[in-house]
mmCIF file of C-alpha atoms in Angstrom:
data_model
loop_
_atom_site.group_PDB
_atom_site.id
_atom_site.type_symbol
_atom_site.label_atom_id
_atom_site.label_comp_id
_atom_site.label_asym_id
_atom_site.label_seq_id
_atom_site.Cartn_x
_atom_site.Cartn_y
_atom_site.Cartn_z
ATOM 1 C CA UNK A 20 0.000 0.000 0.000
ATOM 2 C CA UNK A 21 1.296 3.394 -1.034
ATOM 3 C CA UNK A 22 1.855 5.372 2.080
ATOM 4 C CA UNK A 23 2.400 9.406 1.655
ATOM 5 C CA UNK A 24 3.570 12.075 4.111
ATOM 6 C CA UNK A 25 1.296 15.796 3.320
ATOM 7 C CA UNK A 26 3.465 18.712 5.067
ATOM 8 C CA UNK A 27 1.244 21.579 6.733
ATOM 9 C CA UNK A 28 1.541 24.835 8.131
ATOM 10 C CA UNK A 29 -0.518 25.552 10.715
ATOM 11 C CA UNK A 30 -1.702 29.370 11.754
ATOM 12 C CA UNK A 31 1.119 29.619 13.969
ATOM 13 C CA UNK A 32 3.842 29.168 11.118
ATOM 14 C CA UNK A 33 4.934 25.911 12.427
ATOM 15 C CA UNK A 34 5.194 23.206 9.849
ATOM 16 C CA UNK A 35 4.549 19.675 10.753
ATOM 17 C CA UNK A 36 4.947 16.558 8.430
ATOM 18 C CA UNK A 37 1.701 14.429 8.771
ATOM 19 C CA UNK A 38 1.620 10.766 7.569
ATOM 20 C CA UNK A 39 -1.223 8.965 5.716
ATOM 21 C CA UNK A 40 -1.041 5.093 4.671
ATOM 22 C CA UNK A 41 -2.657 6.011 1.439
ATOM 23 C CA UNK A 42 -2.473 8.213 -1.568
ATOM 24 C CA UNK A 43 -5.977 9.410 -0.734
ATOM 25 C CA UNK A 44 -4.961 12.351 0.805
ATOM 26 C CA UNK A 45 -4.367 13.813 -2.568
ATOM 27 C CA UNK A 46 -7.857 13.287 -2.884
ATOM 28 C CA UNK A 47 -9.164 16.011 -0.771
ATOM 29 C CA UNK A 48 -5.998 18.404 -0.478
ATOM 30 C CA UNK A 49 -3.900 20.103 -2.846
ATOM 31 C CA UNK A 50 -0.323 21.659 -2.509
ATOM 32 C CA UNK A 51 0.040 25.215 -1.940
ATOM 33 C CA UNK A 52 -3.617 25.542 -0.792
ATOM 34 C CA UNK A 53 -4.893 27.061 2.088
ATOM 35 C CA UNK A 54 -7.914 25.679 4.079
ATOM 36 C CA UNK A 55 -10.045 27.350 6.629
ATOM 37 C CA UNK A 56 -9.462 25.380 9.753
ATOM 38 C CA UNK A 57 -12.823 23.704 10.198
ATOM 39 C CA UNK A 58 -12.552 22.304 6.534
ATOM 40 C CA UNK A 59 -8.957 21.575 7.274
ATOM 41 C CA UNK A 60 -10.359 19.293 9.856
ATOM 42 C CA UNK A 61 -12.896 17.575 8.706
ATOM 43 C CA UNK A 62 -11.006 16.770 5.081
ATOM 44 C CA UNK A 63 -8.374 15.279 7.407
ATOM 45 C CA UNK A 64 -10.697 13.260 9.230
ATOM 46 C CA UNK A 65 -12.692 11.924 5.472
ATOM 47 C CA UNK A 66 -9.826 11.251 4.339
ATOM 48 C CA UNK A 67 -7.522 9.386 7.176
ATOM 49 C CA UNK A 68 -10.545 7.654 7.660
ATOM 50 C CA UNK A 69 -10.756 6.195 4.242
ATOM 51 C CA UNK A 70 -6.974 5.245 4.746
ATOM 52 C CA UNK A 71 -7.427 3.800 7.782
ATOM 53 C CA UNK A 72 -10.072 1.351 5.961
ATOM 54 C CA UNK A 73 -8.299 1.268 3.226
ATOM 55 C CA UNK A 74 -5.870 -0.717 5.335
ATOM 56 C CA UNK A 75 -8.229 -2.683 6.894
ATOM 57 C CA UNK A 76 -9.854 -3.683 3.518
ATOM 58 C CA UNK A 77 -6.461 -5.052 2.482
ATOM 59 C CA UNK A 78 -4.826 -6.949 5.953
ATOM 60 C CA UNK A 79 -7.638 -7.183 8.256
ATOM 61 C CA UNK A 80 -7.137 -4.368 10.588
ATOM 62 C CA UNK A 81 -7.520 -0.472 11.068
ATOM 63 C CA UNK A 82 -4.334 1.433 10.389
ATOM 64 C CA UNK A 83 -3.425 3.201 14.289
ATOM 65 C CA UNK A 84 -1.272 5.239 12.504
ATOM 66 C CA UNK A 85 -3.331 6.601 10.372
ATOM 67 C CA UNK A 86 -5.779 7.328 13.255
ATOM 68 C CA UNK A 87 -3.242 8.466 15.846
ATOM 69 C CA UNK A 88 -2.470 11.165 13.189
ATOM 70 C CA UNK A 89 -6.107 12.298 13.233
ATOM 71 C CA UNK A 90 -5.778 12.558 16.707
ATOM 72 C CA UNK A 91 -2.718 14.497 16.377
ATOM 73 C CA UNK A 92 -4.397 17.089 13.812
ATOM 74 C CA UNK A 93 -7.537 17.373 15.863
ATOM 75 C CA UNK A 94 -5.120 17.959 18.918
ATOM 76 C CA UNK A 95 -3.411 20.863 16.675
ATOM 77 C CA UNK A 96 -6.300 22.408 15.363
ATOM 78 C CA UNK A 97 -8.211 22.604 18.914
ATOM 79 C CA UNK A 98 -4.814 25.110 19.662
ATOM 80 C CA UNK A 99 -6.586 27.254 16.726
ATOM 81 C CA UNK A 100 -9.948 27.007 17.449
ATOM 82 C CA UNK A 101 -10.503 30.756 19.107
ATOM 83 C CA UNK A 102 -7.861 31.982 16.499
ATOM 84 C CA UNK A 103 -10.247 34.676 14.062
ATOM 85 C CA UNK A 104 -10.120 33.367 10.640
ATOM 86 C CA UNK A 105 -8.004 30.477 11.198
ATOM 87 C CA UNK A 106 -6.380 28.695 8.209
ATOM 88 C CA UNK A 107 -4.193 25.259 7.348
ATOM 89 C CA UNK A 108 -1.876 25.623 4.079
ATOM 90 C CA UNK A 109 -0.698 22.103 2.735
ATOM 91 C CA UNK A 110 2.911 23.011 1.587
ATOM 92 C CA UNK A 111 3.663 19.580 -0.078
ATOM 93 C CA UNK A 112 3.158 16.001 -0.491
ATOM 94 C CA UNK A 113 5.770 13.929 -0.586
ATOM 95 C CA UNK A 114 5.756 9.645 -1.715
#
């Protein structure tokens, strides 16, 4: 299975390299865009949820590190939440 790291900036400038078992990411982001935090979110969850199945379709079980990078975004963006007009940039994918 094709696994993919998607590199984000968050509002506070800091970039972070998040992981994803599957190419589906590219899916629902694109490079250089920005998203409003909320849709930031809930893309992430669509589609780490899809890879996490994805997974599960092929050997049998959910991918944990697909969902314990969820948990890390959601962890992230609840830093954000208060910030006015809050927004997620996906610098780059990378195979």
């Amino acid at each position: 299975m094709p696994e993919m790291h998607f590199h984000v900036r968050w509002p506070d400038e800091r970039i972070e390299a998040c992981y994803s078992p599957s190419l589906v990411i590219k899916d629902h982001f694109s490079p250089g865009a920005t998203y409003a935090l909320a849709d930031f979110r809930e893309r992430s969850r669509v589609a780490l949820t899809i890879a996490a199945e994805r997974v599960r379709e092929k050997y049998g079980f959910l991918c944990s590190r697909a969902l314990g990078q969820l948990a890390r975004i959601e962890a992230a963006a609840a830093e954000f939440e208060t910030t006015p007009g809050a927004s997620v940039t996906v610098v780059s994918f990378e195979e």
